[in-house]
Structures are given as structure tokens and as C-alpha cells.
C-alpha positions as MATLAB code, in Angstrom:
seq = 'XXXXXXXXXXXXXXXXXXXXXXXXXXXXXXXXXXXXXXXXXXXXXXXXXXXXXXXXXXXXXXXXXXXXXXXXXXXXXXXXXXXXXXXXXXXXXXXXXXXXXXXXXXXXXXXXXXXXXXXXXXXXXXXXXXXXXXXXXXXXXXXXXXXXXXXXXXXXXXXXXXXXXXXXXXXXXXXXXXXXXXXXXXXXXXXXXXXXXXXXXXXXXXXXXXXXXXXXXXXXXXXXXXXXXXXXXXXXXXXXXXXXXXXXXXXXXXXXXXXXXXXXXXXXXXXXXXXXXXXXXXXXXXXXXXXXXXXXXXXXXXXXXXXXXXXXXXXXXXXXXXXXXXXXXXXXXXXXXXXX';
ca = [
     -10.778  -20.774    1.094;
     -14.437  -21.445   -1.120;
     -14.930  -24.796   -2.530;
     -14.013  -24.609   -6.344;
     -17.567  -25.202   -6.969;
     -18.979  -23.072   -4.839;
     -16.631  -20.268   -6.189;
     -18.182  -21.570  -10.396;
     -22.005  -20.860   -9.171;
     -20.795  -17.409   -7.546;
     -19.141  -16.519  -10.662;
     -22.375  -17.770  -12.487;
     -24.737  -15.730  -10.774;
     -22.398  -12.903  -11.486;
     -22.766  -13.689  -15.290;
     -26.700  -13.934  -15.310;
     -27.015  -10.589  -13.315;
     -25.471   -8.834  -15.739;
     -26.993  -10.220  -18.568;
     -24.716  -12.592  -20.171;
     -26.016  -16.219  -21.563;
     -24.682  -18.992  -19.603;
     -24.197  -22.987  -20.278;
     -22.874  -25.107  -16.866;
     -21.251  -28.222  -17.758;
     -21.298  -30.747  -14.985;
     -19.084  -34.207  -14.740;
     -21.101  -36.773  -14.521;
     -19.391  -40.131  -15.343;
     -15.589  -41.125  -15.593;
     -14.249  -44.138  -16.895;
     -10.262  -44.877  -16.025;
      -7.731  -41.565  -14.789;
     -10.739  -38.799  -15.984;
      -8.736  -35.815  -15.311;
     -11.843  -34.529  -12.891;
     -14.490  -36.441  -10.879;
     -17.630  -36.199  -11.059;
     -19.279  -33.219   -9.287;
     -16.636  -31.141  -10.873;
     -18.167  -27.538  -12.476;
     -17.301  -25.465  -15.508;
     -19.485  -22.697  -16.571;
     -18.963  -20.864  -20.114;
     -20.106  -17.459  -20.966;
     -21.764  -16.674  -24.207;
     -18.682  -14.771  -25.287;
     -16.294  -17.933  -24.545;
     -15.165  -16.263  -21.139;
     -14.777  -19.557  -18.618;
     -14.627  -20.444  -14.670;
     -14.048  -23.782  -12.675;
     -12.741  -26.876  -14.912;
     -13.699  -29.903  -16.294;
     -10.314  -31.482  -17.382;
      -7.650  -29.132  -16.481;
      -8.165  -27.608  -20.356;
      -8.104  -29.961  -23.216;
     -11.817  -30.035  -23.092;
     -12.508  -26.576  -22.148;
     -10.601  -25.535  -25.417;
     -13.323  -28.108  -27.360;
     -16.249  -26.405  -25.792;
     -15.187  -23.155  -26.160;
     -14.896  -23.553  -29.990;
     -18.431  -25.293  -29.505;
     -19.839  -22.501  -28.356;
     -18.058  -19.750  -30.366;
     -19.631  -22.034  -33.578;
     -22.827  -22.069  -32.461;
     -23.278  -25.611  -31.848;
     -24.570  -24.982  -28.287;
     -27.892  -26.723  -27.080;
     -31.116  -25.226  -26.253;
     -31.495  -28.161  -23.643;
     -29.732  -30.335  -20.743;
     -27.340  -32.245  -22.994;
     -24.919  -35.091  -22.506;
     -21.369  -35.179  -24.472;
     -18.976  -37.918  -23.843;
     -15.260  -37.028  -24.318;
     -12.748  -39.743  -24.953;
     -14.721  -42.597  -25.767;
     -12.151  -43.363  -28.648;
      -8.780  -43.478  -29.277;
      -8.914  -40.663  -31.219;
     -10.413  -38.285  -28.921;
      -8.446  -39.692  -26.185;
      -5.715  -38.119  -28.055;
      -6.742  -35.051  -29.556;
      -8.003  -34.408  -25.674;
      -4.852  -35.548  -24.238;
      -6.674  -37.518  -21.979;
      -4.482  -39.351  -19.460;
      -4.188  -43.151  -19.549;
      -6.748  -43.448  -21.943;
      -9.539  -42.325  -19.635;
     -13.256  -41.282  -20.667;
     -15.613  -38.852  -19.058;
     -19.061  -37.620  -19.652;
     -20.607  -33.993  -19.080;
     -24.087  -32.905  -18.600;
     -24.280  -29.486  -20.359;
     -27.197  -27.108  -19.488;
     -28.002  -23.938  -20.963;
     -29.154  -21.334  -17.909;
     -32.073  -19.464  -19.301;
     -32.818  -18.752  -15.606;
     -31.755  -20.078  -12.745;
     -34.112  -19.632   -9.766;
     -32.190  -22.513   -8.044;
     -28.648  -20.800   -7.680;
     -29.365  -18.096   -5.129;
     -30.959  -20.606   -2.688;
     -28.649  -22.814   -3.222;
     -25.673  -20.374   -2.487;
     -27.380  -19.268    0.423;
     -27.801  -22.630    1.922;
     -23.696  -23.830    1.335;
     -23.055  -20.026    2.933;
     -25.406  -21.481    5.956;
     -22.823  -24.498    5.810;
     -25.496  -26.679    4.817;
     -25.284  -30.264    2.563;
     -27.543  -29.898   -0.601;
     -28.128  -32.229   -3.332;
     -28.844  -30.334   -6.888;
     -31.302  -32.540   -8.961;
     -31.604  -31.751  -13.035;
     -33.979  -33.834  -14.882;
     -32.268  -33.595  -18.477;
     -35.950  -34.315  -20.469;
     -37.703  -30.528  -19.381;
     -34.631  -29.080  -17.381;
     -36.276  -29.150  -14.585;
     -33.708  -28.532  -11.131;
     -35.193  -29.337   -7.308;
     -32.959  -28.766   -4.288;
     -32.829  -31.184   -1.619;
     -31.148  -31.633    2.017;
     -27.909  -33.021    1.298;
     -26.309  -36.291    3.410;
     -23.065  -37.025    4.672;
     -20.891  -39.087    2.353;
     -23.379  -38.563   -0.802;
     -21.829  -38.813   -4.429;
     -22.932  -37.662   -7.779;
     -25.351  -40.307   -9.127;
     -26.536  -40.180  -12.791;
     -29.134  -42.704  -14.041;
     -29.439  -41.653  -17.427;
     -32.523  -39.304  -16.550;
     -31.661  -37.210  -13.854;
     -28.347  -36.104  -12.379;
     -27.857  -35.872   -8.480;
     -24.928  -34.090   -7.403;
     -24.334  -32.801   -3.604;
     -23.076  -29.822   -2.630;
     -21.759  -28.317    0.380;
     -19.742  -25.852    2.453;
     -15.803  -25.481    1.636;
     -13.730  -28.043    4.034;
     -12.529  -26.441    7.564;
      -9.694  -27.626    9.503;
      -8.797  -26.546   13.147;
      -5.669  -26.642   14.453;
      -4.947  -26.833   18.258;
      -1.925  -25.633   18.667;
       0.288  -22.970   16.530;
       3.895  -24.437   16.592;
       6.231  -25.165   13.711;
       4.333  -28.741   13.293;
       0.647  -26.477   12.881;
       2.389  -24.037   10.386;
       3.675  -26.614    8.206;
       0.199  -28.298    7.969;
      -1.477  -25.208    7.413;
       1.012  -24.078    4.715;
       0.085  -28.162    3.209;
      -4.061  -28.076    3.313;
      -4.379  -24.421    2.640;
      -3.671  -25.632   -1.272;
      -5.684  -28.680   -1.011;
      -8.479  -26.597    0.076;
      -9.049  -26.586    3.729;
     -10.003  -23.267    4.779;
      -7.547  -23.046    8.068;
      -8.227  -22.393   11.733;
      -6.092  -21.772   14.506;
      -6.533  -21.975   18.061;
      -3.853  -21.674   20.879;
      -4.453  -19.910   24.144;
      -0.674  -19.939   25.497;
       1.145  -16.645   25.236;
       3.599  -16.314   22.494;
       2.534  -18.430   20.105;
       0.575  -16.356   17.689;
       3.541  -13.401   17.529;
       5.780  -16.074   15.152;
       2.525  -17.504   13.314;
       2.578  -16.268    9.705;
       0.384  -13.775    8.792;
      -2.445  -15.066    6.474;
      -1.871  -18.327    7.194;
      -5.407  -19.567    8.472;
      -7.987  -17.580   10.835;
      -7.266  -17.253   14.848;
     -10.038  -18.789   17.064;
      -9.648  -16.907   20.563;
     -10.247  -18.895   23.686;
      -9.502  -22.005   25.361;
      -9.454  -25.187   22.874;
     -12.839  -26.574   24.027;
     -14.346  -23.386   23.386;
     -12.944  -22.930   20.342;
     -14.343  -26.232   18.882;
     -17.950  -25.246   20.444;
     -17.489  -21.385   18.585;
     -16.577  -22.609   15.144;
     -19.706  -25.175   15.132;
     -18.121  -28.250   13.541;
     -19.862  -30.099   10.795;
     -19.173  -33.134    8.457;
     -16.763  -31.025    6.397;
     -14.795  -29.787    9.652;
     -11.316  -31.817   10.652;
     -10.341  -30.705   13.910;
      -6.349  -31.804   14.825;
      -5.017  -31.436   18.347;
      -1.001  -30.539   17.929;
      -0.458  -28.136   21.138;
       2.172  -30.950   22.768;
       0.243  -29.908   25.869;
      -2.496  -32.703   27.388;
      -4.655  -30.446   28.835;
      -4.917  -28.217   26.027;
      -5.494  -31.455   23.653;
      -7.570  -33.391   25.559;
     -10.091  -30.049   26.394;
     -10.467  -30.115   22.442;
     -10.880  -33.816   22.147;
     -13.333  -33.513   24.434;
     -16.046  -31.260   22.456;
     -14.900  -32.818   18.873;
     -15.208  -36.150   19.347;
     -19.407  -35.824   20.516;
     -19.248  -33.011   17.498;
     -20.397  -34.333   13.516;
     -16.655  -33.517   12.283;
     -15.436  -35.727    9.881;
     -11.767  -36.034   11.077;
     -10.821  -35.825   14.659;
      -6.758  -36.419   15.330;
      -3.799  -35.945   18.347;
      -0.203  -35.753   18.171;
       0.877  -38.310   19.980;
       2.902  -41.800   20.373;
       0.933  -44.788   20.638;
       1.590  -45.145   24.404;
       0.656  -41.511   25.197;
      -2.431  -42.394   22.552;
      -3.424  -45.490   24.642;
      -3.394  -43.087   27.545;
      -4.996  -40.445   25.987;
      -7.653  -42.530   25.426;
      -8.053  -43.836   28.755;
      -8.042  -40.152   30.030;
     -11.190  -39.550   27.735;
     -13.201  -42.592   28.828;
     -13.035  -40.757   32.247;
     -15.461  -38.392   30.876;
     -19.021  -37.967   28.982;
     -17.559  -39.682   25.984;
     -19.200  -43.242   24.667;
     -16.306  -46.089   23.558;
     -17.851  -45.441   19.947;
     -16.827  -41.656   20.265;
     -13.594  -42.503   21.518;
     -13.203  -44.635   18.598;
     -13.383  -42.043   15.965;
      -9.818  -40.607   17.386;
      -6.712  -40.965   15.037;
      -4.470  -41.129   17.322;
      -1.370  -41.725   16.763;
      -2.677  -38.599   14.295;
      -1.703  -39.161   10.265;
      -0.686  -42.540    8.336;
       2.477  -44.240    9.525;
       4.889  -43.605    7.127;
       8.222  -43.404    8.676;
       8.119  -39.617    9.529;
      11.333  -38.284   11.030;
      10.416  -34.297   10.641;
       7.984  -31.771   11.601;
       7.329  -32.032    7.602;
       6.824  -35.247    7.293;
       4.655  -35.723    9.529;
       2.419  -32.797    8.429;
       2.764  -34.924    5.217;
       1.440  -38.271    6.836;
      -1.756  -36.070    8.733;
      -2.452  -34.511    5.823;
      -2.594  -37.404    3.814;
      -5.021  -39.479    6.206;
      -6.996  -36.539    6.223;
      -7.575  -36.784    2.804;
      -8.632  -39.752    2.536;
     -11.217  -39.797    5.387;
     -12.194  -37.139    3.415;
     -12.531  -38.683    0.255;
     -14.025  -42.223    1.516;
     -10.847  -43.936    1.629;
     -10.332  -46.743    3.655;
      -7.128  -46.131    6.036;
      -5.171  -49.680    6.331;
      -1.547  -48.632    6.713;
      -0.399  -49.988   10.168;
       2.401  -49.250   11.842;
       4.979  -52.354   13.271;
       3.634  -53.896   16.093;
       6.203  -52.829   19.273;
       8.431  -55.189   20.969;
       7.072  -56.530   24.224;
      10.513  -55.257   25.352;
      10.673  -52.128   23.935;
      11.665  -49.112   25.946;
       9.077  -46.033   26.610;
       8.018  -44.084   23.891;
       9.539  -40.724   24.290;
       6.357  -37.843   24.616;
       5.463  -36.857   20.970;
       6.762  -33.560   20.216;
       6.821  -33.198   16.796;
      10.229  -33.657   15.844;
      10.751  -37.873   15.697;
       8.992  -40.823   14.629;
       7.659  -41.520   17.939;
       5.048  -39.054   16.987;
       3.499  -40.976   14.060;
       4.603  -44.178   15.894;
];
């Protein structure tokens, strides 16, 4: 699945190959629920055709009638939408919120085809547009970098779509896949015991042949790759721990209780991995909300993974256990011991 940006600029090139005029408008600032964040991408054709979204269509209705009325700049401008109670209502923006867009007319765009190149290479890029000449530079990209606008230039990051690999193809691994496919996590699948893949839906997610260690070494995992261990089976878990936790991925998790997590844990500090490595495993894998299905706890991974993923701080804590408490049964997907 392409990054919604990514899939605007495509479109864009598309549009000035073939001739047609073209004005991008960027998010740059949001005040309150914006319906977007910033980063987000809209590009307008000269004929009022559209791709990629800046509010979800209130706006894009505004700026198409700009456009169609000739009230389009020549140069980078900035428009701010909401900033009174009027607007916020003839925008139907939510909660009262405010946003403003950078829009830039495309009289050529030299930048675009190296920068498509370089998110196709999986690379992290940072798009700079000075708004007094126009004027766009391309940059290497870092981890964890957000749109910044200081009034004279806007920085915004871009990067490859987001990748998640899934060890292990039971019900637990279809149910997530079905979940992040829409959220847009382009889906992998790995699981070298036979049987599994003849009941794994077709189209759902892209099989990675091989044993789980090398299938984390083939797919090359960056800091958009989440890599979730869900096989049931140690060996097959642990091989894939192994090779993601030393890798740059940006979300590394294992089905598990916290007993089996504890020993899980202990298992990998047998090996090449440092204590700040072994740190970076969620495990027990997803927030602790109560799960009691295979669905639910897709729900709860998904969710954490999100939020890693959007800079979130994860502070939801499960009960601490009795000092009495029996054994944990072995996580298998179907009870709360597995988000325990």
C-alpha cells in the first residue's frame, strides 16, 4: 500500500507530463481537531480535477472554486482556513479547529522525480520550499522529523509507505492484517510451517519465503518497518526477534504472556543482543486492554503500533499479578493471558 502522499506527487508528475498546470497545497499549521495534520498533500489541476486531501472536502470544494475563478497565485502562498467563526462554519470545521496551507503553483518541478526516486529507494527526505522565490532543496530525512514552518520556509519529511511483518499466518495474523492494511501498513507475511499459507486469504499482504530470521534480513527493515512475532512457536519467534531487535525498525513485538515475555527475554540476553536492544521489545505485544479474542487483541497491537508510530507515549499498564497467582497459561491467541 503507497503512502497517501507519496501516491499525490505520483499523480502530480502524471499531471505535469502531460501538460496540465498544477498548484500543491501543503498543511502546514493546525490549531485544535484540524481535520488533517500537517504534512498532509492535495494537488489541483488547472481544470479543477483533484488528488490527496487537505480536510476530507470542505476545503477542497473552496479551492476548487478558487481556482475555477481565477484567483490562483503566481507564487508560494499561505491561506488560513477557519480562523473565524464564520469560516469554521461554512468549512464545517470540527470543534472549531483552524489550519493553514502553503499553496504553490508548479511551473516546474525538477524536485519531484528525485524525490520519488529516493522514497521508492525507501529513503527519509525532508522537502524544503522557501515561500519568498519558490525555491525547493531536498535533504536526507531523520527519524521522527515533523513538518516545521517558520514563517519563511516550510520543512516537511517524507518517506517510504509503513511496512509491517508478520511472523506467523494464523487467525490472530489475518485479523491484524485485515486491521493495518486500511491504516496503511503495506503487509508482510512470513511463516515457514506447512499449511499455513493454503487458508491465508488471498491479497491479504505479500509472502516472505524462508525461515523468520531470514525473512527479517530479506525485507531490509527500516524506521518505517514494524515487525510482530505471532507464530505461537518460540523458536520461530525468537529467530525473528533475534535479527529485528539489532535492525532500525520502529516497532518490534511478541505474542506472549508476561511470564513467557520475562522468559523470552531472558532467552535473548543469551545471545548477541545488548540489554538496550532487548529493551525495545513489546512484549507482552499491544496495549493492555482487557482482550479476550483473537480480535481484540489484533485491536490492542494495532493500536500500540500506532502510536509508536505516531510519537505517542505508551503508559497503559496492565495490573500488577498476585504474588500468588497461578502460571500464566502459554499465549495462544485466544485469552487475555496473551495481552496479560
Amino acid at each position: 500500500m503507497e503512502d497517501p502522499e507519496f501516491s499525490v506527487l505520483t499523480r502530480v508528475r502524471d499531471w505535469l507530463d502531460t501538460g496540465h498546470r498544477v498548484w500543491l497545497v501543503s498543511v502546514i499549521e493546525t490549531w485544535g481537531s484540524s481535520p488533517r495534520p500537517p504534512g498532509a498533500l492535495l494537488a489541483v489541476r488547472d481544470d479543477g480535477a483533484v488528488a490527496g486531501s487537505v480536510s476530507g472536502g470542505c476545503i477542497e470544494d473552496d479551492l476548487i472554486r478558487r481556482i475555477r475563478a481565477g484567483e490562483w497565485p503566481e507564487r508560494p502562498e499561505t491561506v488560513r482556513y477557519g480562523v473565524s467563526s464564520e469560516q469554521a462554519f461554512r468549512f464545517r470545521l470540527p470543534c472549531g479547529g483552524t489550519l493553514r496551507v502553503l499553496i504553490e503553483p508548479l511551473h516546474e518541478a525538477s524536485w519531484l522525480t528525485p524525490l520519488l526516486t529516493r522514497i521508492s529507494q525507501r529513503q527519509l527526505v525532508t522537502r524544503t520550499v522557501e515561500l519568498a522565490s519558490g525555491r525547493v532543496t531536498l535533504s536526507p530525512g531523520r527519524r521522527g522529523e515533523r513538518p516545521v514552518y517558520d514563517g519563511e520556509r516550510l520543512h516537511c519529511p517524507f518517506g517510504p509507505h509503513w511496512r509491517l511483518l508478520l511472523i506467523g499466518a494464523g487467525q490472530l495474523s489475518q485479523l491484524l492484517a485485515q486491521m493495518a492494511q486500511p491504516v496503511g501498513f503495506e503487509v508482510l507475511v512470513c511463516d515457514p510451517r506447512p499449511g499455513y499459507r493454503v487458508d491465508w486469504p488471498t491479497g491479504l499482504g505479500r509472502w516472505i519465503d524462508g525461515m523468520p530470521d531470514d525473512a527479517v534480513s530479506a525485507i531490509s527493515p527500516d524506521p518505517r518497518t514494524a515487525i510482530v512475532a505471532l507464530s505461537h512457536d518460540p523458536k520461530l519467534d525468537d529467530m525473528a526477534l533475534l535479527e529485528a531487535l539489532k535492525s532500525p525498525a520502529f516497532y518490534v513485538g511478541a505474542l506472549g504472556s508476561r511470564r513467557h515475555s520475562a522468559l523470552r527475554r531472558e532467552r535473548l540476553a543469551l545471545f548477541d543482543l545488548a540489554p538496550q536492544e532487548i529493551d525495545r521489545l513489546h512484549g507482552p505485544v499491544g496495549l493492555y486492554l482487557g482482550s479476550r479474542s483473537p480480535a481484540e487483541i489484533a485491536v490492542a497491537v494495532l493500536a500500540e503500533m500506532v502510536a509508536v508510530k505516531n510519537g505517542v507515549e505508551v503508559r497503559q499498564l496492565p495490573p500488577p499479578l498476585p504474588a500468588d497467582s497461578p502460571p500464566e497459561p502459554v499465549a495462544c491467541g485466544m485469552g487475555p493471558a496473551c495481552a496479560a
